[in-house]
Amino acid sequence: QITLKESGPTLVKPTQTLTLTCTFSGFSLSTSGVGVGWIRQPPGKALEWLALIYWDDDKRYSPSLKSRLTITKDTSKNQVVLTMTNMDPVDTATYYCAHSTWIQLWDYWGQGTLVTVSS
Amino acid sequence: DIQLTQSPSFLSASVGDRVTITCRASQGISSYLAWYQQKPGKAPKLLIYAASTLQSGVPSRFSGSGSGTEFTLTISSLQPEDFATYYCQQLNSYSTFGGGTKVEIK
């Protein structure tokens, strides 16, 4: 059974760096073809893909946010970490991590974590 | 960037209705399109991938079609549990989602 769970701060101040951790079980991020990504959703708005890391450490980023994002993995801990710099109130959103075995097709999702950016 | 435009953005329908949602891509994406269903407060759920392949466990009343720039999601007979917001996603170049279609009870 594949599960993913996001963790991190619920409130960050403008200009701070956000660090989110996705802890997963039921699969290995060293298995060929597997990826873990991050998708966010501002309140009442649509989904936005942020970043993806593959089993071979290949990393992909949203072109519009690439300069602010870093994604890493710790295969031994079954974790993927996303950092986003220079947070702004417009970054207030629910942040999801998700599992993929084909390009960026998200077949399993975490429950999401709401991050609010406010001073 | 490839943009996805969903229509309508909102629709009101009754149980048993046939519902069709359209997703148009700003450039050709072959069949690299998926559909998700999202209920309030929940994570999205994968329904269809490769434009027309039903994800395991998804009821057969859901179907997808299209290729290139125009795609449709059809629910053949709307059930109470289908009232939700639906998103298309392109996987051809990076990844983008459509703006969503909210299906509400008439």
PDB file of C-alpha atoms in Angstrom:
ATOM      1  CA  GLN A   1       0.000   0.000   0.000  1.00  0.00           C
ATOM      2  CA  ILE A   2       1.497   3.286  -1.125  1.00  0.00           C
ATOM      3  CA  THR A   3       1.141   6.237   1.210  1.00  0.00           C
ATOM      4  CA  LEU A   4       2.675   9.699   1.261  1.00  0.00           C
ATOM      5  CA  LYS A   5       2.514  12.387   3.904  1.00  0.00           C
ATOM      6  CA  GLU A   6       3.655  15.980   3.828  1.00  0.00           C
ATOM      7  CA  SER A   7       5.122  17.765   6.825  1.00  0.00           C
ATOM      8  CA  GLY A   8       6.479  21.211   7.483  1.00  0.00           C
ATOM      9  CA  PRO A   9       5.513  24.605   8.865  1.00  0.00           C
ATOM     10  CA  THR A  10       1.961  25.826   8.579  1.00  0.00           C
ATOM     11  CA  LEU A  11       2.988  29.478   8.737  1.00  0.00           C
ATOM     12  CA  VAL A  12       5.982  31.217   7.218  1.00  0.00           C
ATOM     13  CA  LYS A  13       6.857  34.878   6.967  1.00  0.00           C
ATOM     14  CA  PRO A  14       7.421  36.710   3.702  1.00  0.00           C
ATOM     15  CA  THR A  15      10.988  36.363   2.382  1.00  0.00           C
ATOM     16  CA  GLN A  16      11.589  33.210   4.440  1.00  0.00           C
ATOM     17  CA  THR A  17      12.494  29.837   2.977  1.00  0.00           C
ATOM     18  CA  LEU A  18       9.930  27.035   3.131  1.00  0.00           C
ATOM     19  CA  THR A  19      11.098  23.479   3.682  1.00  0.00           C
ATOM     20  CA  LEU A  20       8.610  20.658   3.206  1.00  0.00           C
ATOM     21  CA  THR A  21       9.218  16.963   3.697  1.00  0.00           C
ATOM     22  CA  CYS A  22       7.352  14.137   2.007  1.00  0.00           C
ATOM     23  CA  THR A  23       7.637  10.844   3.876  1.00  0.00           C
ATOM     24  CA  PHE A  24       6.415   7.852   1.955  1.00  0.00           C
ATOM     25  CA  SER A  25       5.963   4.106   2.260  1.00  0.00           C
ATOM     26  CA  GLY A  26       4.981   1.212   0.048  1.00  0.00           C
ATOM     27  CA  PHE A  27       7.552   1.909  -2.667  1.00  0.00           C
ATOM     28  CA  SER A  28      11.228   2.670  -3.092  1.00  0.00           C
ATOM     29  CA  LEU A  29      12.633   5.754  -4.767  1.00  0.00           C
ATOM     30  CA  SER A  30      15.529   3.626  -5.977  1.00  0.00           C
ATOM     31  CA  THR A  31      13.209   1.593  -8.235  1.00  0.00           C
ATOM     32  CA  SER A  32      13.602   2.374 -11.913  1.00  0.00           C
ATOM     33  CA  GLY A  33      10.912   4.684 -13.261  1.00  0.00           C
ATOM     34  CA  VAL A  34       9.649   5.942  -9.921  1.00  0.00           C
ATOM     35  CA  GLY A  35       9.348   9.624  -9.151  1.00  0.00           C
ATOM     36  CA  VAL A  36       8.038  11.842  -6.379  1.00  0.00           C
ATOM     37  CA  GLY A  37       6.802  15.323  -7.047  1.00  0.00           C
ATOM     38  CA  TRP A  38       5.211  18.359  -5.484  1.00  0.00           C
ATOM     39  CA  ILE A  39       2.024  20.071  -6.584  1.00  0.00           C
ATOM     40  CA  ARG A  40       0.349  23.017  -4.872  1.00  0.00           C
ATOM     41  CA  GLN A  41      -3.121  24.527  -4.841  1.00  0.00           C
ATOM     42  CA  PRO A  42      -3.916  28.043  -3.590  1.00  0.00           C
ATOM     43  CA  PRO A  43      -7.247  28.244  -1.762  1.00  0.00           C
ATOM     44  CA  GLY A  44     -10.092  27.996  -4.260  1.00  0.00           C
ATOM     45  CA  LYS A  45      -7.738  27.824  -7.227  1.00  0.00           C
ATOM     46  CA  ALA A  46      -6.315  25.270  -9.623  1.00  0.00           C
ATOM     47  CA  LEU A  47      -3.437  22.847  -9.214  1.00  0.00           C
ATOM     48  CA  GLU A  48       0.122  23.870 -10.071  1.00  0.00           C
ATOM     49  CA  TRP A  49       2.986  21.440 -10.542  1.00  0.00           C
ATOM     50  CA  LEU A  50       6.225  22.507  -8.823  1.00  0.00           C
ATOM     51  CA  ALA A  51       8.963  19.897  -8.989  1.00  0.00           C
ATOM     52  CA  LEU A  52       9.775  16.232  -9.509  1.00  0.00           C
ATOM     53  CA  ILE A  53      12.678  13.970  -8.625  1.00  0.00           C
ATOM     54  CA  TYR A  54      13.222  10.595 -10.242  1.00  0.00           C
ATOM     55  CA  TRP A  55      14.773   7.409  -8.924  1.00  0.00           C
ATOM     56  CA  ASP A  56      18.027   8.229 -10.732  1.00  0.00           C
ATOM     57  CA  ASP A  57      18.197  11.710  -9.126  1.00  0.00           C
ATOM     58  CA  ASP A  58      17.041  13.435 -12.316  1.00  0.00           C
ATOM     59  CA  LYS A  59      15.229  16.598 -11.244  1.00  0.00           C
ATOM     60  CA  ARG A  60      12.633  18.688 -13.031  1.00  0.00           C
ATOM     61  CA  TYR A  61      11.240  22.066 -12.042  1.00  0.00           C
ATOM     62  CA  SER A  62       8.409  24.297 -13.100  1.00  0.00           C
ATOM     63  CA  PRO A  63      10.029  26.850 -15.408  1.00  0.00           C
ATOM     64  CA  SER A  64       8.224  29.729 -13.703  1.00  0.00           C
ATOM     65  CA  LEU A  65       9.496  28.773 -10.231  1.00  0.00           C
ATOM     66  CA  LYS A  66      12.778  27.067 -11.025  1.00  0.00           C
ATOM     67  CA  SER A  67      14.964  29.765  -9.496  1.00  0.00           C
ATOM     68  CA  ARG A  68      13.265  29.366  -6.118  1.00  0.00           C
ATOM     69  CA  LEU A  69      12.951  25.575  -5.859  1.00  0.00           C
ATOM     70  CA  THR A  70      15.224  22.744  -4.815  1.00  0.00           C
ATOM     71  CA  ILE A  71      14.148  19.119  -4.574  1.00  0.00           C
ATOM     72  CA  THR A  72      16.219  16.378  -2.975  1.00  0.00           C
ATOM     73  CA  LYS A  73      15.718  12.811  -1.874  1.00  0.00           C
ATOM     74  CA  ASP A  74      16.918  10.590   0.941  1.00  0.00           C
ATOM     75  CA  THR A  75      16.288   7.084  -0.275  1.00  0.00           C
ATOM     76  CA  SER A  76      17.311   5.483   3.017  1.00  0.00           C
ATOM     77  CA  LYS A  77      14.726   7.524   4.912  1.00  0.00           C
ATOM     78  CA  ASN A  78      12.033   7.302   2.206  1.00  0.00           C
ATOM     79  CA  GLN A  79      11.822  11.076   2.111  1.00  0.00           C
ATOM     80  CA  VAL A  80      11.764  13.828  -0.473  1.00  0.00           C
ATOM     81  CA  VAL A  81      12.404  17.416   0.559  1.00  0.00           C
ATOM     82  CA  LEU A  82      11.291  20.553  -1.268  1.00  0.00           C
ATOM     83  CA  THR A  83      12.682  23.972  -0.451  1.00  0.00           C
ATOM     84  CA  MET A  84      11.180  27.182  -1.790  1.00  0.00           C
ATOM     85  CA  THR A  85      12.991  30.441  -1.192  1.00  0.00           C
ATOM     86  CA  ASN A  86      11.722  33.984  -0.840  1.00  0.00           C
ATOM     87  CA  MET A  87       8.170  33.082   0.142  1.00  0.00           C
ATOM     88  CA  ASP A  88       5.400  35.547  -0.627  1.00  0.00           C
ATOM     89  CA  PRO A  89       1.731  35.697   0.405  1.00  0.00           C
ATOM     90  CA  VAL A  90       0.797  34.502  -3.104  1.00  0.00           C
ATOM     91  CA  ASP A  91       2.551  31.230  -2.246  1.00  0.00           C
ATOM     92  CA  THR A  92      -0.134  30.482   0.330  1.00  0.00           C
ATOM     93  CA  ALA A  93      -1.470  27.102  -0.743  1.00  0.00           C
ATOM     94  CA  THR A  94      -2.002  23.478   0.088  1.00  0.00           C
ATOM     95  CA  TYR A  95       1.171  21.644  -0.902  1.00  0.00           C
ATOM     96  CA  TYR A  96       0.858  18.017  -1.998  1.00  0.00           C
ATOM     97  CA  CYS A  97       3.482  15.409  -2.675  1.00  0.00           C
ATOM     98  CA  ALA A  98       2.638  12.611  -5.073  1.00  0.00           C
ATOM     99  CA  HIS A  99       4.015   9.395  -6.584  1.00  0.00           C
ATOM    100  CA  SER A 100       4.631   8.758 -10.250  1.00  0.00           C
ATOM    101  CA  THR A 101       5.713   5.793 -12.338  1.00  0.00           C
ATOM    102  CA  TRP A 102       5.223   7.420 -15.732  1.00  0.00           C
ATOM    103  CA  ILE A 103       6.432  10.901 -16.624  1.00  0.00           C
ATOM    104  CA  GLN A 104       4.458  13.147 -14.273  1.00  0.00           C
ATOM    105  CA  LEU A 105       1.335  11.068 -13.888  1.00  0.00           C
ATOM    106  CA  TRP A 106       0.355  11.323 -10.233  1.00  0.00           C
ATOM    107  CA  ASP A 107      -1.303   8.083  -9.141  1.00  0.00           C
ATOM    108  CA  TYR A 108      -0.916   8.405  -5.378  1.00  0.00           C
ATOM    109  CA  TRP A 109      -1.141  11.630  -3.402  1.00  0.00           C
ATOM    110  CA  GLY A 110      -0.489  12.757   0.118  1.00  0.00           C
ATOM    111  CA  GLN A 111      -3.236  14.447   2.104  1.00  0.00           C
ATOM    112  CA  GLY A 112      -1.668  17.869   1.572  1.00  0.00           C
ATOM    113  CA  THR A 113      -0.443  20.493   3.998  1.00  0.00           C
ATOM    114  CA  LEU A 114      -1.674  24.074   4.084  1.00  0.00           C
ATOM    115  CA  VAL A 115       1.097  26.646   4.200  1.00  0.00           C
ATOM    116  CA  THR A 116       0.162  30.239   4.912  1.00  0.00           C
ATOM    117  CA  VAL A 117       2.569  33.063   4.151  1.00  0.00           C
ATOM    118  CA  SER A 118       1.927  36.036   6.367  1.00  0.00           C
ATOM    119  CA  SER A 119       3.797  38.441   8.559  1.00  0.00           C
TER     120      SER A 119
ATOM    121  CA  ASP B   1       4.599  26.729 -21.648  1.00  0.00           C
ATOM    122  CA  ILE B   2       1.655  24.637 -22.751  1.00  0.00           C
ATOM    123  CA  GLN B   3      -1.642  26.089 -21.537  1.00  0.00           C
ATOM    124  CA  LEU B   4      -4.749  24.015 -20.919  1.00  0.00           C
ATOM    125  CA  THR B   5      -8.207  25.556 -21.147  1.00  0.00           C
ATOM    126  CA  GLN B   6     -11.099  23.657 -19.654  1.00  0.00           C
ATOM    127  CA  SER B   7     -14.727  24.308 -20.482  1.00  0.00           C
ATOM    128  CA  PRO B   8     -17.083  24.840 -18.953  1.00  0.00           C
ATOM    129  CA  SER B   9     -15.560  26.070 -15.705  1.00  0.00           C
ATOM    130  CA  PHE B  10     -18.798  25.254 -13.946  1.00  0.00           C
ATOM    131  CA  LEU B  11     -21.713  23.038 -14.767  1.00  0.00           C
ATOM    132  CA  SER B  12     -24.908  22.134 -13.030  1.00  0.00           C
ATOM    133  CA  ALA B  13     -26.299  18.663 -13.703  1.00  0.00           C
ATOM    134  CA  SER B  14     -28.645  16.055 -12.313  1.00  0.00           C
ATOM    135  CA  VAL B  15     -28.059  12.476 -11.262  1.00  0.00           C
ATOM    136  CA  GLY B  16     -28.242  10.295 -14.354  1.00  0.00           C
ATOM    137  CA  ASP B  17     -27.167  13.048 -16.765  1.00  0.00           C
ATOM    138  CA  ARG B  18     -24.457  12.552 -19.345  1.00  0.00           C
ATOM    139  CA  VAL B  19     -21.732  15.101 -18.730  1.00  0.00           C
ATOM    140  CA  THR B  20     -18.908  16.150 -21.043  1.00  0.00           C
ATOM    141  CA  ILE B  21     -15.946  18.337 -20.099  1.00  0.00           C
ATOM    142  CA  THR B  22     -13.524  19.680 -22.690  1.00  0.00           C
ATOM    143  CA  CYS B  23      -9.826  20.420 -22.328  1.00  0.00           C
ATOM    144  CA  ARG B  24      -7.959  22.271 -25.066  1.00  0.00           C
ATOM    145  CA  ALA B  25      -4.178  22.498 -25.232  1.00  0.00           C
ATOM    146  CA  SER B  26      -2.356  25.516 -26.630  1.00  0.00           C
ATOM    147  CA  GLN B  27      -0.213  23.189 -28.736  1.00  0.00           C
ATOM    148  CA  GLY B  28      -0.276  19.542 -29.662  1.00  0.00           C
ATOM    149  CA  ILE B  29       0.406  17.099 -26.849  1.00  0.00           C
ATOM    150  CA  SER B  30      -0.340  13.812 -28.611  1.00  0.00           C
ATOM    151  CA  SER B  31      -2.132  11.702 -25.989  1.00  0.00           C
ATOM    152  CA  TYR B  32      -0.155  12.948 -23.009  1.00  0.00           C
ATOM    153  CA  LEU B  33      -3.217  13.987 -21.054  1.00  0.00           C
ATOM    154  CA  ALA B  34      -4.690  12.887 -17.749  1.00  0.00           C
ATOM    155  CA  TRP B  35      -7.876  13.664 -15.845  1.00  0.00           C
ATOM    156  CA  TYR B  36      -8.266  13.985 -12.089  1.00  0.00           C
ATOM    157  CA  GLN B  37     -11.243  14.302  -9.778  1.00  0.00           C
ATOM    158  CA  GLN B  38     -11.014  16.376  -6.618  1.00  0.00           C
ATOM    159  CA  LYS B  39     -13.537  16.605  -3.812  1.00  0.00           C
ATOM    160  CA  PRO B  40     -13.497  19.429  -1.247  1.00  0.00           C
ATOM    161  CA  GLY B  41     -10.669  19.110   1.258  1.00  0.00           C
ATOM    162  CA  LYS B  42      -9.232  16.050  -0.472  1.00  0.00           C
ATOM    163  CA  ALA B  43      -6.291  15.330  -2.729  1.00  0.00           C
ATOM    164  CA  PRO B  44      -6.972  14.826  -6.423  1.00  0.00           C
ATOM    165  CA  LYS B  45      -7.670  11.308  -7.653  1.00  0.00           C
ATOM    166  CA  LEU B  46      -6.367  10.018 -10.975  1.00  0.00           C
ATOM    167  CA  LEU B  47      -9.201   8.948 -13.278  1.00  0.00           C
ATOM    168  CA  ILE B  48      -7.786   8.653 -16.788  1.00  0.00           C
ATOM    169  CA  TYR B  49      -4.324   8.776 -18.354  1.00  0.00           C
ATOM    170  CA  ALA B  50      -2.957   8.648 -21.868  1.00  0.00           C
ATOM    171  CA  ALA B  51      -6.141  10.500 -22.826  1.00  0.00           C
ATOM    172  CA  SER B  52      -8.370   7.431 -22.732  1.00  0.00           C
ATOM    173  CA  THR B  53      -6.988   4.769 -20.382  1.00  0.00           C
ATOM    174  CA  LEU B  54      -9.065   4.250 -17.266  1.00  0.00           C
ATOM    175  CA  GLN B  55      -7.065   4.071 -14.049  1.00  0.00           C
ATOM    176  CA  SER B  56      -7.557   0.844 -12.122  1.00  0.00           C
ATOM    177  CA  GLY B  57     -10.625   0.942  -9.893  1.00  0.00           C
ATOM    178  CA  VAL B  58     -12.293   3.873 -11.648  1.00  0.00           C
ATOM    179  CA  PRO B  59     -15.904   3.175 -12.669  1.00  0.00           C
ATOM    180  CA  SER B  60     -16.519   2.537 -16.354  1.00  0.00           C
ATOM    181  CA  ARG B  61     -19.004   5.428 -16.565  1.00  0.00           C
ATOM    182  CA  PHE B  62     -15.917   7.631 -16.872  1.00  0.00           C
ATOM    183  CA  SER B  63     -14.285   7.797 -20.283  1.00  0.00           C
ATOM    184  CA  GLY B  64     -11.789   9.987 -22.052  1.00  0.00           C
ATOM    185  CA  SER B  65     -11.050  10.738 -25.661  1.00  0.00           C
ATOM    186  CA  GLY B  66      -9.035  12.998 -27.898  1.00  0.00           C
ATOM    187  CA  SER B  67      -5.508  13.639 -29.062  1.00  0.00           C
ATOM    188  CA  GLY B  68      -3.433  16.567 -30.201  1.00  0.00           C
ATOM    189  CA  THR B  69      -5.094  19.660 -28.805  1.00  0.00           C
ATOM    190  CA  GLU B  70      -8.656  18.699 -27.942  1.00  0.00           C
ATOM    191  CA  PHE B  71      -9.745  16.236 -25.291  1.00  0.00           C
ATOM    192  CA  THR B  72     -12.946  15.289 -23.523  1.00  0.00           C
ATOM    193  CA  LEU B  73     -13.913  13.641 -20.279  1.00  0.00           C
ATOM    194  CA  THR B  74     -17.352  12.061 -20.305  1.00  0.00           C
ATOM    195  CA  ILE B  75     -19.380  10.747 -17.419  1.00  0.00           C
ATOM    196  CA  SER B  76     -22.073   8.607 -18.986  1.00  0.00           C
ATOM    197  CA  SER B  77     -24.527   8.678 -16.080  1.00  0.00           C
ATOM    198  CA  LEU B  78     -23.717  11.096 -13.282  1.00  0.00           C
ATOM    199  CA  GLN B  79     -23.817   9.591  -9.812  1.00  0.00           C
ATOM    200  CA  PRO B  80     -24.092  11.456  -6.488  1.00  0.00           C
ATOM    201  CA  GLU B  81     -20.450  10.733  -5.685  1.00  0.00           C
ATOM    202  CA  ASP B  82     -19.332  12.329  -8.958  1.00  0.00           C
ATOM    203  CA  PHE B  83     -20.117  15.866  -7.875  1.00  0.00           C
ATOM    204  CA  ALA B  84     -16.625  17.296  -7.652  1.00  0.00           C
ATOM    205  CA  THR B  85     -14.084  19.407  -9.520  1.00  0.00           C
ATOM    206  CA  TYR B  86     -12.296  17.858 -12.486  1.00  0.00           C
ATOM    207  CA  TYR B  87      -8.869  18.833 -13.779  1.00  0.00           C
ATOM    208  CA  CYS B  88      -7.012  17.917 -16.930  1.00  0.00           C
ATOM    209  CA  GLN B  89      -3.214  17.717 -16.906  1.00  0.00           C
ATOM    210  CA  GLN B  90      -0.749  17.621 -19.779  1.00  0.00           C
ATOM    211  CA  LEU B  91       2.395  15.533 -19.436  1.00  0.00           C
ATOM    212  CA  ASN B  92       3.983  16.306 -22.788  1.00  0.00           C
ATOM    213  CA  SER B  93       6.220  19.145 -21.694  1.00  0.00           C
ATOM    214  CA  TYR B  94       6.845  19.547 -17.995  1.00  0.00           C
ATOM    215  CA  SER B  95       3.371  19.494 -16.519  1.00  0.00           C
ATOM    216  CA  THR B  96       0.461  21.889 -16.386  1.00  0.00           C
ATOM    217  CA  PHE B  97      -3.107  21.600 -15.201  1.00  0.00           C
ATOM    218  CA  GLY B  98      -6.264  23.080 -16.544  1.00  0.00           C
ATOM    219  CA  GLY B  99      -8.292  25.576 -14.558  1.00  0.00           C
ATOM    220  CA  GLY B 100     -10.820  22.983 -13.407  1.00  0.00           C
ATOM    221  CA  THR B 101     -14.487  22.244 -13.984  1.00  0.00           C
ATOM    222  CA  LYS B 102     -16.776  22.178 -10.989  1.00  0.00           C
ATOM    223  CA  VAL B 103     -19.730  19.819 -11.359  1.00  0.00           C
ATOM    224  CA  GLU B 104     -22.575  20.697  -9.045  1.00  0.00           C
ATOM    225  CA  ILE B 105     -26.020  19.297  -8.379  1.00  0.00           C
ATOM    226  CA  LYS B 106     -28.830  20.943 -10.317  1.00  0.00           C
TER     227      LYS B 106
END
